PDB file of C-alpha atoms in Angstrom:
ATOM      1  CA  MET A   6      28.676  91.857 -27.199  1.00 53.00           C
ATOM      2  CA  SER A   7      24.884  92.041 -25.851  1.00 63.00           C
ATOM      3  CA  ILE A   8      23.457  92.204 -22.008  1.00 64.00           C
ATOM      4  CA  ASN A   9      20.564  90.472 -21.140  1.00 72.00           C
ATOM      5  CA  ILE A  10      18.920  90.237 -17.917  1.00 74.00           C
ATOM      6  CA  TYR A  11      15.650  88.570 -17.419  1.00 81.00           C
ATOM      7  CA  GLN A  12      15.641  87.829 -13.504  1.00 88.00           C
ATOM      8  CA  ILE A  13      12.806  87.371 -10.766  1.00 92.00           C
ATOM      9  CA  HIS A  14      14.466  87.271  -7.160  1.00 94.00           C
ATOM     10  CA  ILE A  15      11.648  85.508  -4.295  1.00 96.00           C
ATOM     11  CA  LYS A  16      12.567  85.701  -0.931  1.00 97.00           C
ATOM     12  CA  THR A  17      11.800  82.334   0.032  1.00 96.00           C
ATOM     13  CA  ASP A  18      13.283  78.923   0.384  1.00 93.00           C
ATOM     14  CA  LYS A  19      10.111  77.029  -0.939  1.00 94.00           C
ATOM     15  CA  ILE A  20      11.796  75.901  -4.541  1.00 91.00           C
ATOM     16  CA  ASP A  21       9.781  73.098  -5.010  1.00 92.00           C
ATOM     17  CA  GLU A  22       6.458  75.223  -4.138  1.00 95.00           C
ATOM     18  CA  ILE A  23       7.821  77.982  -6.668  1.00 94.00           C
ATOM     19  CA  LYS A  24       8.204  74.960  -9.902  1.00 91.00           C
ATOM     20  CA  ASP A  25       4.519  73.807  -9.243  1.00 93.00           C
ATOM     21  CA  PHE A  26       3.534  78.024  -8.971  1.00 93.00           C
ATOM     22  CA  LEU A  27       5.530  78.478 -12.237  1.00 90.00           C
ATOM     23  CA  VAL A  28       4.041  75.732 -13.761  1.00 89.00           C
ATOM     24  CA  TYR A  29       0.517  76.146 -12.498  1.00 90.00           C
ATOM     25  CA  TRP A  30       0.635  79.917 -13.646  1.00 89.00           C
ATOM     26  CA  LEU A  31       1.872  79.429 -17.538  1.00 85.00           C
ATOM     27  CA  GLU A  32      -0.771  76.417 -17.794  1.00 88.00           C
ATOM     28  CA  ASP A  33      -3.337  78.736 -16.827  1.00 89.00           C
ATOM     29  CA  LYS A  34      -2.379  81.826 -18.515  1.00 84.00           C
ATOM     30  CA  TYR A  35      -1.296  80.723 -21.596  1.00 82.00           C
ATOM     31  CA  GLY A  36      -2.326  76.602 -21.674  1.00 84.00           C
ATOM     32  CA  TYR A  37       1.526  75.853 -22.247  1.00 80.00           C
ATOM     33  CA  HIS A  38       3.950  73.276 -19.791  1.00 77.00           C
ATOM     34  CA  PRO A  39       7.419  75.430 -19.342  1.00 75.00           C
ATOM     35  CA  GLU A  40      10.408  73.509 -19.486  1.00 75.00           C
ATOM     36  CA  LEU A  41      12.124  74.222 -16.059  1.00 75.00           C
ATOM     37  CA  GLN A  42      15.820  73.682 -14.857  1.00 75.00           C
ATOM     38  CA  LEU A  43      17.610  73.717 -11.971  1.00 73.00           C
ATOM     39  CA  ASN A  44      20.982  75.119 -13.132  1.00 66.00           C
ATOM     40  CA  GLN A  45      21.309  78.775 -14.446  1.00 62.00           C
ATOM     41  CA  ASP A  46      24.555  78.068 -16.033  1.00 63.00           C
ATOM     42  CA  SER A  47      22.104  76.947 -19.525  1.00 58.00           C
ATOM     43  CA  TYR A  48      22.019  78.955 -22.232  1.00 64.00           C
ATOM     44  CA  PHE A  49      18.244  79.334 -23.668  1.00 62.00           C
ATOM     45  CA  PRO A  50      17.034  82.729 -26.157  1.00 63.00           C
ATOM     46  CA  PHE A  51      16.413  85.548 -25.212  1.00 58.00           C
ATOM     47  CA  PHE A  52      13.592  87.743 -26.881  1.00 58.00           C
ATOM     48  CA  GLU A  53      12.419  84.749 -28.736  1.00 66.00           C
ATOM     49  CA  ASN A  54       9.007  83.933 -27.316  1.00 68.00           C
ATOM     50  CA  GLU A  55       5.857  86.302 -26.464  1.00 71.00           C
ATOM     51  CA  PHE A  56       5.298  84.214 -23.652  1.00 74.00           C
ATOM     52  CA  PRO A  57       7.690  82.328 -21.271  1.00 78.00           C
ATOM     53  CA  THR A  58       8.561  78.994 -22.380  1.00 77.00           C
ATOM     54  CA  TYR A  59      11.735  78.110 -19.973  1.00 79.00           C
ATOM     55  CA  PHE A  60      12.691  78.954 -16.160  1.00 83.00           C
ATOM     56  CA  ALA A  61      16.021  78.426 -14.782  1.00 83.00           C
ATOM     57  CA  LEU A  62      15.430  78.184 -10.718  1.00 87.00           C
ATOM     58  CA  SER A  63      18.843  78.038  -8.736  1.00 88.00           C
ATOM     59  CA  VAL A  64      19.103  79.181  -4.932  1.00 88.00           C
ATOM     60  CA  LEU A  65      22.121  81.667  -5.345  1.00 81.00           C
ATOM     61  CA  HIS A  66      21.546  83.343  -1.375  1.00 86.00           C
ATOM     62  CA  GLU A  67      20.041  82.058   1.521  1.00 89.00           C
ATOM     63  CA  GLU A  68      16.587  82.582   1.700  1.00 92.00           C
ATOM     64  CA  TRP A  69      16.070  83.646  -1.887  1.00 95.00           C
ATOM     65  CA  ILE A  70      15.007  81.927  -5.060  1.00 93.00           C
ATOM     66  CA  SER A  71      16.742  83.271  -8.543  1.00 91.00           C
ATOM     67  CA  ILE A  72      14.670  82.597 -11.918  1.00 88.00           C
ATOM     68  CA  LEU A  73      15.612  83.100 -15.014  1.00 84.00           C
ATOM     69  CA  HIS A  74      13.417  83.394 -17.850  1.00 81.00           C
ATOM     70  CA  ASP A  75      13.206  83.928 -21.777  1.00 78.00           C
ATOM     71  CA  SER A  76      10.310  86.409 -22.136  1.00 75.00           C
ATOM     72  CA  TYR A  77       9.900  90.215 -21.453  1.00 68.00           C
ATOM     73  CA  ASP A  78       5.515  90.289 -20.753  1.00 66.00           C
ATOM     74  CA  ILE A  79       5.656  88.825 -17.291  1.00 76.00           C
ATOM     75  CA  ILE A  80       4.882  91.452 -14.876  1.00 76.00           C
ATOM     76  CA  ASP A  81       1.640  89.654 -14.131  1.00 85.00           C
ATOM     77  CA  LEU A  82       3.979  86.380 -12.781  1.00 89.00           C
ATOM     78  CA  THR A  83       5.941  88.804 -10.685  1.00 91.00           C
ATOM     79  CA  SER A  84       3.168  90.309  -8.700  1.00 93.00           C
ATOM     80  CA  ARG A  85       1.536  87.017  -8.218  1.00 94.00           C
ATOM     81  CA  LEU A  86       4.391  85.389  -7.150  1.00 95.00           C
ATOM     82  CA  SER A  87       4.945  88.439  -4.451  1.00 96.00           C
ATOM     83  CA  ALA A  88       1.119  87.875  -3.382  1.00 97.00           C
ATOM     84  CA  THR A  89       0.966  83.762  -3.069  1.00 96.00           C
ATOM     85  CA  PHE A  90       4.032  83.244  -0.920  1.00 97.00           C
ATOM     86  CA  ASN A  91       3.663  86.702   1.035  1.00 97.00           C
ATOM     87  CA  THR A  92       7.051  88.211  -0.057  1.00 97.00           C
ATOM     88  CA  LEU A  93       9.613  90.102  -1.287  1.00 97.00           C
ATOM     89  CA  VAL A  94       9.922  89.681  -4.856  1.00 96.00           C
ATOM     90  CA  ILE A  95      12.528  91.509  -7.315  1.00 94.00           C
ATOM     91  CA  HIS A  96      12.402  91.617 -11.036  1.00 92.00           C
ATOM     92  CA  ALA A  97      15.198  92.942 -13.058  1.00 90.00           C
ATOM     93  CA  ILE A  98      14.723  93.704 -17.294  1.00 85.00           C
ATOM     94  CA  GLY A  99      17.316  94.907 -19.163  1.00 81.00           C
ATOM     95  CA  GLN A 100      18.371  94.615 -22.768  1.00 76.00           C
ATOM     96  CA  SER A 101      21.871  96.672 -23.563  1.00 72.00           C
ATOM     97  CA  ILE A 102      21.361  96.418 -27.655  1.00 70.00           C
ATOM     98  CA  VAL A 103      18.301  99.010 -27.246  1.00 73.00           C
ATOM     99  CA  GLY A 104      19.619 100.369 -23.550  1.00 79.00           C
ATOM    100  CA  THR A 105      16.257  99.627 -22.446  1.00 84.00           C
ATOM    101  CA  TYR A 106      16.224  98.477 -18.255  1.00 87.00           C
ATOM    102  CA  ASN A 107      13.407  97.806 -15.668  1.00 90.00           C
ATOM    103  CA  LEU A 108      13.202  97.275 -11.888  1.00 92.00           C
ATOM    104  CA  ASN A 109      10.361  96.120 -10.142  1.00 94.00           C
ATOM    105  CA  ILE A 110      10.013  95.481  -6.453  1.00 96.00           C
ATOM    106  CA  PHE A 111       6.769  93.669  -4.940  1.00 96.00           C
ATOM    107  CA  GLN A 112       6.107  93.304  -1.331  1.00 97.00           C
ATOM    108  CA  GLU A 113       3.213  91.040  -0.216  1.00 96.00           C
ATOM    109  CA  GLY A 114       1.621  91.868  -3.694  1.00 95.00           C
ATOM    110  CA  ASP A 115       1.898  95.312  -3.865  1.00 96.00           C
ATOM    111  CA  LEU A 116       4.558  97.232  -6.272  1.00 96.00           C
ATOM    112  CA  ILE A 117       6.562  99.396  -3.823  1.00 96.00           C
ATOM    113  CA  ARG A 118       9.297 100.435  -6.321  1.00 96.00           C
ATOM    114  CA  LYS A 119       9.601 100.926 -10.247  1.00 95.00           C
ATOM    115  CA  ILE A 120      12.570 102.331 -12.232  1.00 92.00           C
ATOM    116  CA  ASP A 121      12.152 102.297 -16.022  1.00 90.00           C
ATOM    117  CA  CYS A 122      14.149 103.556 -18.463  1.00 90.00           C
ATOM    118  CA  GLY A 123      15.667 103.497 -21.570  1.00 87.00           C
ATOM    119  CA  GLU A 124      13.909 102.963 -25.150  1.00 83.00           C
ATOM    120  CA  GLY A 125      10.400 104.133 -25.323  1.00 81.00           C
ATOM    121  CA  TYR A 126      10.721 105.742 -21.874  1.00 86.00           C
ATOM    122  CA  LEU A 127      11.472 109.878 -21.309  1.00 88.00           C
ATOM    123  CA  GLY A 128      14.239 109.765 -19.186  1.00 88.00           C
ATOM    124  CA  ILE A 129      14.086 107.857 -16.104  1.00 89.00           C
ATOM    125  CA  GLU A 130      10.679 107.201 -14.512  1.00 91.00           C
ATOM    126  CA  GLN A 131      10.040 106.023 -11.385  1.00 92.00           C
ATOM    127  CA  TYR A 132       7.430 105.289  -8.823  1.00 95.00           C
ATOM    128  CA  GLY A 133       7.552 104.335  -5.192  1.00 95.00           C
ATOM    129  CA  GLU A 134       9.556 105.371  -2.268  1.00 92.00           C
ATOM    130  CA  PRO A 135      13.163 105.136  -3.254  1.00 89.00           C
ATOM    131  CA  LEU A 136      15.456 102.542  -1.581  1.00 85.00           C
ATOM    132  CA  PRO A 137      17.884 103.430   1.268  1.00 85.00           C
ATOM    133  CA  PHE A 138      21.098 102.992  -1.290  1.00 81.00           C
ATOM    134  CA  GLU A 139      19.653 105.284  -3.886  1.00 81.00           C
ATOM    135  CA  LYS A 140      18.556 108.197  -0.953  1.00 78.00           C
ATOM    136  CA  SER A 141      22.757 108.553  -0.120  1.00 70.00           C
ATOM    137  CA  PRO A 142      25.402 107.734  -3.025  1.00 64.00           C
ATOM    138  CA  ASN A 143      28.379 105.577  -1.280  1.00 63.00           C
ATOM    139  CA  TRP A 144      30.965 107.115  -3.700  1.00 57.00           C
TER     140      TRP A 144
END
């Protein structure tokens, strides 16, 4: 069994504005109109597209919008969401078959934390100040 993680989490409650932004961004960058759904229970294939074609949005926690997507090359989108909405954006990408995992955290458009590991990396590569839970383990 393969585990795929393609998630963006945005600290905002502006879901309609986020939907509009996603459509605009994809049309502007790639000339393509994405499929948008408001249901993260839907299946869609991973690793089949160079650029995103599908976004599934939902509110899983109060004042946080979660977005699933079908492409791995969207770091520009993450930073622009953070800058445009002047907020915190967390982007987690992982694929268990190759054992590669990435975490990017932006605050108001600035990258504040990045962790990369797996295929193509020499150990764990990090940027930014460790988060509070990373500094003192709770075991």
